[in-house]
Structure formats: C-alpha cells, structure tokens
Amino acid sequence: VQGLGYYRRFDFMLQAAQKLVSGSLRGKILWPISYDEWLKLPGIGPYTASAIASITLKEKVCAVDGNVERVFSRLFKIKRSISDKEFKNAVKEKTALFIDDKEPGDYNQAIMELGQFICLPQNPQCGVCPVKSFCAAYKDKEVLSYPSVKEKQEKQNIYLQVSIPVKGKKIGLIHRDKQSFFLKDTLGFPFSVSKRKKSADFIHYITKYKIHVQVSFEPGHKLDVQEKISWNERDKIEKTLVSSLDKKAFEIFLNQEG
C-alpha cells in the first residue's frame, strides 16, 4: 500500500466497519438500505454508494466513474472545457435518461464495461461499439477529442523539515493526528511545513504538492514533540513506517550514518 494512499482508505474502511457494528441490533449488523444511507459511511462517495445501491438494492441511481464520463461525453459531445462540476452534472443528467427501471445495476455495469473495454481513451474500438449509430463524436469523426484532456495543475511547492529523533541506538516516531498537514493519522517522523524556499535532500510528490524535503537528525529532548515520541529499535523502523516519504528520509539517515 506504500505510496498509493491506501492506508487512508484502510482507515476509512475501519471507521465504516466500526460504525456498522456500533449500530447493530442484538449482534446483527444493520446494513444500509439506500444510496443515502451508504453515503453516510466514512470513505463512501457518490460513485461507490451508487454502484452498491443500484447493484445490490436495485435502486435507480446512476454510478458515474471515469469510464461512464468518457462514454457519455462522446455520445453527446460534452466537452470537459466547461467547469469540472458542470461537466460531471451534464454527464449525470444524460445517464439518468437511459437508466433501466428494473435493473439499474445491470445498466450501470454495462456502461462502465463499455468504457473499460470498447470506448477506450486512446484506441477506442468504434467498429464493434453497440452504440456507435447514435454517437455524436463518432458521426463527426471527433471521438478522440472527447472528453478533452484535463489541464495539468501546476504543483504547489512545499518545503518540509523532517526531524528524525535519535537517542542512543533508538529512533523516535510520533503518531500524527488527523489535523496533520500531510500523512494524517500515521506513524512517522516529526516534521514542520513551510512555503519558504529551502535546500532539499529529496523531492516527494503528494497529490497537488511538490514537496522539498530536508532531513535532520535531532536528540529527542530537543524536539517540541518529545512527550509524543515512541522509541524504537533501528532494525524495526523500516517495517514500521508506512509512508514512502518517511522511508526516504530514513534511508538518508542510514546513508549518512555510514
């Protein structure tokens, strides 16, 4: 799960499970019975809630992922040049026109698979597409123009000072809380964030941020977070760290140690 952000997803899964169990009746879990109820669980967004509700509950809700957006963008020549929110709303309005009353789950899965296997981003298989006869983009020979590619967002520079606590042969870690700027609710090294330019030992990327990381090694008693530090044997640190950023910082520490 390293570097993929999955530890955050696992945290949501745990929270969702705890919420389901806490609402159980006589040991029996009361599962959500609608799109709206699924949406209330941690980590469940509109797409996941729609997919679950339509497939398992036969609720008439459209599940819109990237594949579905691409299919309907081409069918009706909906440009992504409009705002992202308007684009998604326009696609959702069109999908709702065709959703099946009795088997909404089958409809959603069919459109998703159409996008996954036929209406591909770069090499669409238009020759075998079952809906090409009323595809506006195909008719006008503009399939590859839809949806237009999102403009790449320029990365925001952030400067991070990572401090590795050292006490004899032990290394200190802290548990970052949910208010941490990065890597919320994870075990790792203390850090401070700045927008002021600094030299960096390495560059790391998280979502829209380009992070310039400077690593230092500090005696634990000199750190403001000393009361939060848990001390660990050095040979266990690498297996304990979750974030690839922390692992890179620890690798620098090991290299400088010799």
mmCIF file of C-alpha atoms in Angstrom:
data_model
loop_
_atom_site.group_PDB
_atom_site.id
_atom_site.type_symbol
_atom_site.label_atom_id
_atom_site.label_comp_id
_atom_site.label_asym_id
_atom_site.label_seq_id
_atom_site.Cartn_x
_atom_site.Cartn_y
_atom_site.Cartn_z
ATOM 1 C CA VAL A 1 0.000 0.000 0.000
ATOM 2 C CA GLN A 2 3.063 2.217 0.213
ATOM 3 C CA GLY A 3 2.838 5.411 -1.813
ATOM 4 C CA LEU A 4 -0.699 4.771 -3.027
ATOM 5 C CA GLY A 5 -2.605 6.440 -0.228
ATOM 6 C CA TYR A 6 -4.272 3.148 0.651
ATOM 7 C CA TYR A 7 -3.559 3.463 4.373
ATOM 8 C CA ARG A 8 -6.076 6.318 4.382
ATOM 9 C CA ARG A 9 -8.590 4.103 2.609
ATOM 10 C CA PHE A 10 -7.989 1.316 5.105
ATOM 11 C CA ASP A 11 -8.623 3.805 7.876
ATOM 12 C CA PHE A 12 -11.966 4.699 6.276
ATOM 13 C CA MET A 13 -12.819 1.004 5.952
ATOM 14 C CA LEU A 14 -12.143 0.522 9.636
ATOM 15 C CA GLN A 15 -14.273 3.551 10.547
ATOM 16 C CA ALA A 16 -17.115 2.310 8.331
ATOM 17 C CA ALA A 17 -16.955 -1.170 9.913
ATOM 18 C CA GLN A 18 -16.975 0.340 13.401
ATOM 19 C CA LYS A 19 -19.979 2.485 12.510
ATOM 20 C CA LEU A 20 -21.868 -0.528 11.153
ATOM 21 C CA VAL A 21 -21.089 -2.638 14.215
ATOM 22 C CA SER A 22 -21.963 0.170 16.641
ATOM 23 C CA GLY A 23 -25.415 0.374 15.065
ATOM 24 C CA SER A 24 -26.001 -3.381 15.153
ATOM 25 C CA LEU A 25 -29.073 -4.861 16.787
ATOM 26 C CA ARG A 26 -28.606 -7.929 19.002
ATOM 27 C CA GLY A 27 -25.338 -8.728 17.266
ATOM 28 C CA LYS A 28 -26.835 -8.417 13.786
ATOM 29 C CA ILE A 29 -25.394 -5.692 11.561
ATOM 30 C CA LEU A 30 -27.982 -3.310 10.140
ATOM 31 C CA TRP A 31 -26.686 -2.746 6.619
ATOM 32 C CA PRO A 32 -27.573 0.483 4.768
ATOM 33 C CA ILE A 33 -30.661 0.025 2.616
ATOM 34 C CA SER A 34 -30.390 3.032 0.306
ATOM 35 C CA TYR A 35 -27.962 5.252 -1.586
ATOM 36 C CA ASP A 36 -28.335 7.990 1.031
ATOM 37 C CA GLU A 37 -27.558 5.602 3.895
ATOM 38 C CA TRP A 38 -24.452 4.212 2.167
ATOM 39 C CA LEU A 39 -23.254 7.769 1.566
ATOM 40 C CA LYS A 40 -23.202 8.391 5.324
ATOM 41 C CA LEU A 41 -20.440 5.826 5.896
ATOM 42 C CA PRO A 42 -16.820 7.067 6.070
ATOM 43 C CA GLY A 43 -14.945 6.627 2.794
ATOM 44 C CA ILE A 44 -18.102 6.004 0.725
ATOM 45 C CA GLY A 45 -18.518 8.622 -2.001
ATOM 46 C CA PRO A 46 -21.287 9.141 -4.590
ATOM 47 C CA TYR A 47 -19.851 6.658 -7.101
ATOM 48 C CA THR A 48 -19.392 3.808 -4.615
ATOM 49 C CA ALA A 49 -22.762 4.459 -2.983
ATOM 50 C CA SER A 50 -24.460 4.494 -6.406
ATOM 51 C CA ALA A 51 -22.775 1.283 -7.522
ATOM 52 C CA ILE A 52 -23.689 -0.585 -4.325
ATOM 53 C CA ALA A 53 -27.253 0.729 -4.181
ATOM 54 C CA SER A 54 -28.031 0.033 -7.840
ATOM 55 C CA ILE A 55 -26.434 -3.424 -7.983
ATOM 56 C CA THR A 56 -27.420 -4.856 -4.598
ATOM 57 C CA LEU A 57 -30.593 -2.898 -3.835
ATOM 58 C CA LYS A 58 -31.821 -2.192 -7.390
ATOM 59 C CA GLU A 59 -32.139 1.484 -6.500
ATOM 60 C CA LYS A 60 -32.444 3.694 -9.579
ATOM 61 C CA VAL A 61 -29.254 5.741 -9.191
ATOM 62 C CA CYS A 62 -26.535 6.286 -11.784
ATOM 63 C CA ALA A 63 -22.972 5.247 -10.982
ATOM 64 C CA VAL A 64 -20.661 7.649 -12.797
ATOM 65 C CA ASP A 65 -16.939 6.925 -12.954
ATOM 66 C CA GLY A 66 -14.293 7.957 -15.490
ATOM 67 C CA ASN A 67 -15.401 5.274 -17.953
ATOM 68 C CA VAL A 68 -19.003 6.428 -17.846
ATOM 69 C CA GLU A 69 -17.951 10.055 -18.255
ATOM 70 C CA ARG A 70 -15.959 9.169 -21.369
ATOM 71 C CA VAL A 71 -18.820 7.189 -22.958
ATOM 72 C CA PHE A 72 -21.435 9.906 -22.486
ATOM 73 C CA SER A 73 -19.039 12.702 -23.302
ATOM 74 C CA ARG A 74 -18.584 11.109 -26.726
ATOM 75 C CA LEU A 75 -22.192 10.108 -27.228
ATOM 76 C CA PHE A 76 -23.402 13.684 -26.710
ATOM 77 C CA LYS A 77 -20.195 15.656 -27.390
ATOM 78 C CA ILE A 78 -19.964 17.073 -23.884
ATOM 79 C CA LYS A 79 -16.690 18.985 -23.542
ATOM 80 C CA ARG A 80 -14.687 18.978 -20.361
ATOM 81 C CA SER A 81 -13.691 22.568 -21.150
ATOM 82 C CA ILE A 82 -16.636 23.667 -19.040
ATOM 83 C CA SER A 83 -16.041 23.530 -15.294
ATOM 84 C CA ASP A 84 -15.425 20.072 -13.858
ATOM 85 C CA LYS A 85 -18.607 20.279 -11.790
ATOM 86 C CA GLU A 86 -20.710 21.299 -14.792
ATOM 87 C CA PHE A 87 -19.171 18.531 -16.876
ATOM 88 C CA LYS A 88 -19.994 15.874 -14.275
ATOM 89 C CA ASN A 89 -23.541 17.198 -13.833
ATOM 90 C CA ALA A 90 -24.117 17.215 -17.594
ATOM 91 C CA VAL A 91 -22.931 13.603 -17.877
ATOM 92 C CA LYS A 92 -25.063 12.520 -14.931
ATOM 93 C CA GLU A 93 -28.156 14.123 -16.460
ATOM 94 C CA LYS A 94 -27.634 12.149 -19.672
ATOM 95 C CA THR A 95 -27.015 8.827 -17.913
ATOM 96 C CA ALA A 96 -30.232 9.290 -15.954
ATOM 97 C CA LEU A 97 -32.217 9.425 -19.231
ATOM 98 C CA PHE A 98 -31.386 5.807 -20.050
ATOM 99 C CA ILE A 99 -31.119 4.001 -16.725
ATOM 100 C CA ASP A 100 -33.238 0.869 -16.545
ATOM 101 C CA ASP A 101 -36.108 0.918 -14.036
ATOM 102 C CA LYS A 102 -35.938 -2.786 -13.164
ATOM 103 C CA GLU A 103 -32.196 -3.485 -13.417
ATOM 104 C CA PRO A 104 -30.314 -0.236 -12.750
ATOM 105 C CA GLY A 105 -27.262 -2.204 -11.605
ATOM 106 C CA ASP A 106 -27.003 -4.053 -14.919
ATOM 107 C CA TYR A 107 -27.261 -0.736 -16.756
ATOM 108 C CA ASN A 108 -24.510 0.859 -14.679
ATOM 109 C CA GLN A 109 -22.199 -2.118 -15.092
ATOM 110 C CA ALA A 110 -22.843 -2.258 -18.839
ATOM 111 C CA ILE A 111 -21.897 1.399 -19.329
ATOM 112 C CA MET A 112 -18.800 1.029 -17.136
ATOM 113 C CA GLU A 113 -17.656 -2.012 -19.117
ATOM 114 C CA LEU A 114 -18.404 -0.257 -22.400
ATOM 115 C CA GLY A 115 -15.960 2.425 -21.333
ATOM 116 C CA GLN A 116 -13.447 -0.052 -19.923
ATOM 117 C CA PHE A 117 -13.222 -2.398 -22.908
ATOM 118 C CA ILE A 118 -14.537 -0.584 -26.010
ATOM 119 C CA CYS A 119 -14.772 3.177 -25.585
ATOM 120 C CA LEU A 120 -11.108 3.429 -24.638
ATOM 121 C CA PRO A 121 -9.249 6.705 -24.016
ATOM 122 C CA GLN A 122 -6.661 6.322 -26.810
ATOM 123 C CA ASN A 123 -7.653 3.424 -29.067
ATOM 124 C CA PRO A 124 -11.459 3.189 -28.957
ATOM 125 C CA GLN A 125 -12.919 0.101 -30.628
ATOM 126 C CA CYS A 126 -15.621 2.010 -32.500
ATOM 127 C CA GLY A 127 -16.046 -0.750 -35.090
ATOM 128 C CA VAL A 128 -17.587 -3.099 -32.527
ATOM 129 C CA CYS A 129 -19.291 -0.474 -30.355
ATOM 130 C CA PRO A 130 -23.012 -1.287 -29.902
ATOM 131 C CA VAL A 131 -23.980 2.397 -29.604
ATOM 132 C CA LYS A 132 -21.899 3.928 -32.409
ATOM 133 C CA SER A 133 -25.014 4.523 -34.553
ATOM 134 C CA PHE A 134 -26.081 7.372 -32.259
ATOM 135 C CA CYS A 135 -22.676 8.535 -31.054
ATOM 136 C CA ALA A 136 -22.286 12.192 -31.989
ATOM 137 C CA ALA A 137 -18.496 12.168 -31.685
ATOM 138 C CA TYR A 138 -18.218 9.069 -33.910
ATOM 139 C CA LYS A 139 -20.535 10.578 -36.504
ATOM 140 C CA ASP A 140 -18.398 13.747 -36.672
ATOM 141 C CA LYS A 141 -15.104 11.778 -36.540
ATOM 142 C CA GLU A 142 -14.124 13.524 -33.310
ATOM 143 C CA VAL A 143 -14.040 10.606 -30.890
ATOM 144 C CA LEU A 144 -10.533 11.330 -29.604
ATOM 145 C CA SER A 145 -11.482 14.950 -28.920
ATOM 146 C CA TYR A 146 -13.867 13.879 -26.156
ATOM 147 C CA PRO A 147 -13.622 14.284 -23.307
ATOM 148 C CA SER A 148 -10.851 16.858 -23.678
ATOM 149 C CA VAL A 149 -7.815 16.184 -21.534
ATOM 150 C CA LYS A 150 -7.749 17.963 -18.200
ATOM 151 C CA GLU A 151 -5.117 20.625 -17.995
ATOM 152 C CA LYS A 152 -2.360 19.549 -15.664
ATOM 153 C CA GLN A 153 -2.460 21.520 -12.458
ATOM 154 C CA GLU A 154 0.833 23.123 -11.576
ATOM 155 C CA LYS A 155 2.293 21.555 -8.462
ATOM 156 C CA GLN A 156 2.423 23.734 -5.364
ATOM 157 C CA ASN A 157 5.870 23.895 -3.792
ATOM 158 C CA ILE A 158 6.020 22.996 -0.119
ATOM 159 C CA TYR A 159 9.168 22.818 1.996
ATOM 160 C CA LEU A 160 9.254 20.150 4.659
ATOM 161 C CA GLN A 161 11.723 19.840 7.510
ATOM 162 C CA VAL A 162 11.742 16.234 8.694
ATOM 163 C CA SER A 163 13.423 15.695 12.065
ATOM 164 C CA ILE A 164 14.497 12.159 12.918
ATOM 165 C CA PRO A 165 14.708 11.804 16.727
ATOM 166 C CA VAL A 166 17.769 9.900 17.898
ATOM 167 C CA LYS A 167 18.504 8.545 21.380
ATOM 168 C CA GLY A 168 21.485 6.242 21.532
ATOM 169 C CA LYS A 169 20.699 3.300 19.273
ATOM 170 C CA LYS A 170 16.995 4.038 19.158
ATOM 171 C CA ILE A 171 14.921 6.097 16.693
ATOM 172 C CA GLY A 172 11.842 8.087 17.658
ATOM 173 C CA LEU A 173 8.486 8.091 15.910
ATOM 174 C CA ILE A 174 5.316 10.044 16.565
ATOM 175 C CA HIS A 175 1.688 9.338 15.723
ATOM 176 C CA ARG A 176 0.470 12.204 13.552
ATOM 177 C CA ASP A 177 -3.051 13.296 14.354
ATOM 178 C CA LYS A 178 -5.938 13.854 11.962
ATOM 179 C CA GLN A 179 -5.113 17.586 11.749
ATOM 180 C CA SER A 180 -1.635 16.955 10.305
ATOM 181 C CA PHE A 181 -0.959 18.832 7.039
ATOM 182 C CA PHE A 182 0.272 15.606 5.379
ATOM 183 C CA LEU A 183 0.060 11.917 6.213
ATOM 184 C CA LYS A 184 -2.786 12.265 8.671
ATOM 185 C CA ASP A 185 -3.208 9.619 11.364
ATOM 186 C CA THR A 186 0.018 7.771 10.521
ATOM 187 C CA LEU A 187 3.141 6.765 12.409
ATOM 188 C CA GLY A 188 6.308 8.529 11.241
ATOM 189 C CA PHE A 189 8.879 11.238 11.890
ATOM 190 C CA PRO A 190 8.039 14.744 13.179
ATOM 191 C CA PHE A 191 8.023 17.432 10.501
ATOM 192 C CA SER A 192 7.307 21.118 10.027
ATOM 193 C CA VAL A 193 5.872 22.746 6.896
ATOM 194 C CA SER A 194 6.986 25.971 5.277
ATOM 195 C CA LYS A 195 6.458 27.793 1.984
ATOM 196 C CA ARG A 196 9.866 29.447 2.314
ATOM 197 C CA LYS A 197 12.404 28.066 -0.141
ATOM 198 C CA LYS A 198 14.993 25.700 1.345
ATOM 199 C CA SER A 199 17.578 23.278 0.025
ATOM 200 C CA ALA A 200 16.254 19.722 -0.172
ATOM 201 C CA ASP A 201 17.651 16.248 0.338
ATOM 202 C CA PHE A 202 14.959 14.833 -1.939
ATOM 203 C CA ILE A 203 11.723 15.726 -3.741
ATOM 204 C CA HIS A 204 8.463 13.920 -2.985
ATOM 205 C CA TYR A 205 5.013 14.299 -4.549
ATOM 206 C CA ILE A 206 1.650 14.046 -2.816
ATOM 207 C CA THR A 207 -1.462 14.971 -4.882
ATOM 208 C CA LYS A 208 -1.025 18.623 -5.946
ATOM 209 C CA TYR A 209 2.107 19.242 -3.882
ATOM 210 C CA LYS A 210 5.762 19.133 -4.856
ATOM 211 C CA ILE A 211 7.467 18.611 -1.515
ATOM 212 C CA HIS A 212 11.080 19.647 -0.999
ATOM 213 C CA VAL A 213 12.223 17.568 1.948
ATOM 214 C CA GLN A 214 15.154 18.458 4.162
ATOM 215 C CA VAL A 215 16.188 15.838 6.707
ATOM 216 C CA SER A 216 17.868 16.463 10.051
ATOM 217 C CA PHE A 217 18.744 14.223 12.983
ATOM 218 C CA GLU A 218 17.882 15.558 16.418
ATOM 219 C CA PRO A 219 18.322 14.403 20.013
ATOM 220 C CA GLY A 220 14.805 13.617 21.224
ATOM 221 C CA HIS A 221 14.947 16.002 24.190
ATOM 222 C CA LYS A 222 15.441 18.984 21.851
ATOM 223 C CA LEU A 223 12.180 18.441 19.955
ATOM 224 C CA ASP A 224 8.917 20.163 20.859
ATOM 225 C CA VAL A 225 7.089 16.841 20.456
ATOM 226 C CA GLN A 226 9.348 14.889 22.822
ATOM 227 C CA GLU A 227 6.410 13.813 25.005
ATOM 228 C CA LYS A 228 4.759 12.204 21.943
ATOM 229 C CA ILE A 229 7.820 10.252 20.836
ATOM 230 C CA SER A 230 7.870 6.447 20.995
ATOM 231 C CA TRP A 231 11.365 4.966 20.854
ATOM 232 C CA ASN A 232 12.068 2.008 18.590
ATOM 233 C CA GLU A 233 14.969 -0.253 17.712
ATOM 234 C CA ARG A 234 16.595 0.829 14.452
ATOM 235 C CA ASP A 235 16.181 -2.527 12.735
ATOM 236 C CA LYS A 236 12.400 -2.323 13.219
ATOM 237 C CA ILE A 237 11.900 1.211 11.899
ATOM 238 C CA GLU A 238 11.669 0.475 8.180
ATOM 239 C CA LYS A 239 8.956 -2.149 8.674
ATOM 240 C CA THR A 240 7.044 0.211 10.960
ATOM 241 C CA LEU A 241 6.982 3.166 8.560
ATOM 242 C CA VAL A 242 4.001 3.398 6.212
ATOM 243 C CA SER A 243 4.725 6.475 4.115
ATOM 244 C CA SER A 244 7.330 6.352 1.345
ATOM 245 C CA LEU A 245 8.299 9.908 2.357
ATOM 246 C CA ASP A 246 9.310 8.688 5.819
ATOM 247 C CA LYS A 247 11.158 5.742 4.302
ATOM 248 C CA LYS A 248 13.158 8.032 2.010
ATOM 249 C CA ALA A 249 14.066 10.230 4.987
ATOM 250 C CA PHE A 250 15.173 7.184 6.999
ATOM 251 C CA GLU A 251 17.273 5.957 4.067
ATOM 252 C CA ILE A 252 19.130 9.296 4.091
ATOM 253 C CA PHE A 253 19.740 8.855 7.818
ATOM 254 C CA LEU A 254 21.189 5.371 7.266
ATOM 255 C CA ASN A 255 23.394 6.552 4.401
ATOM 256 C CA GLN A 256 24.808 9.431 6.420
ATOM 257 C CA GLU A 257 25.451 7.123 9.357
ATOM 258 C CA GLY A 258 27.679 5.149 7.104
#
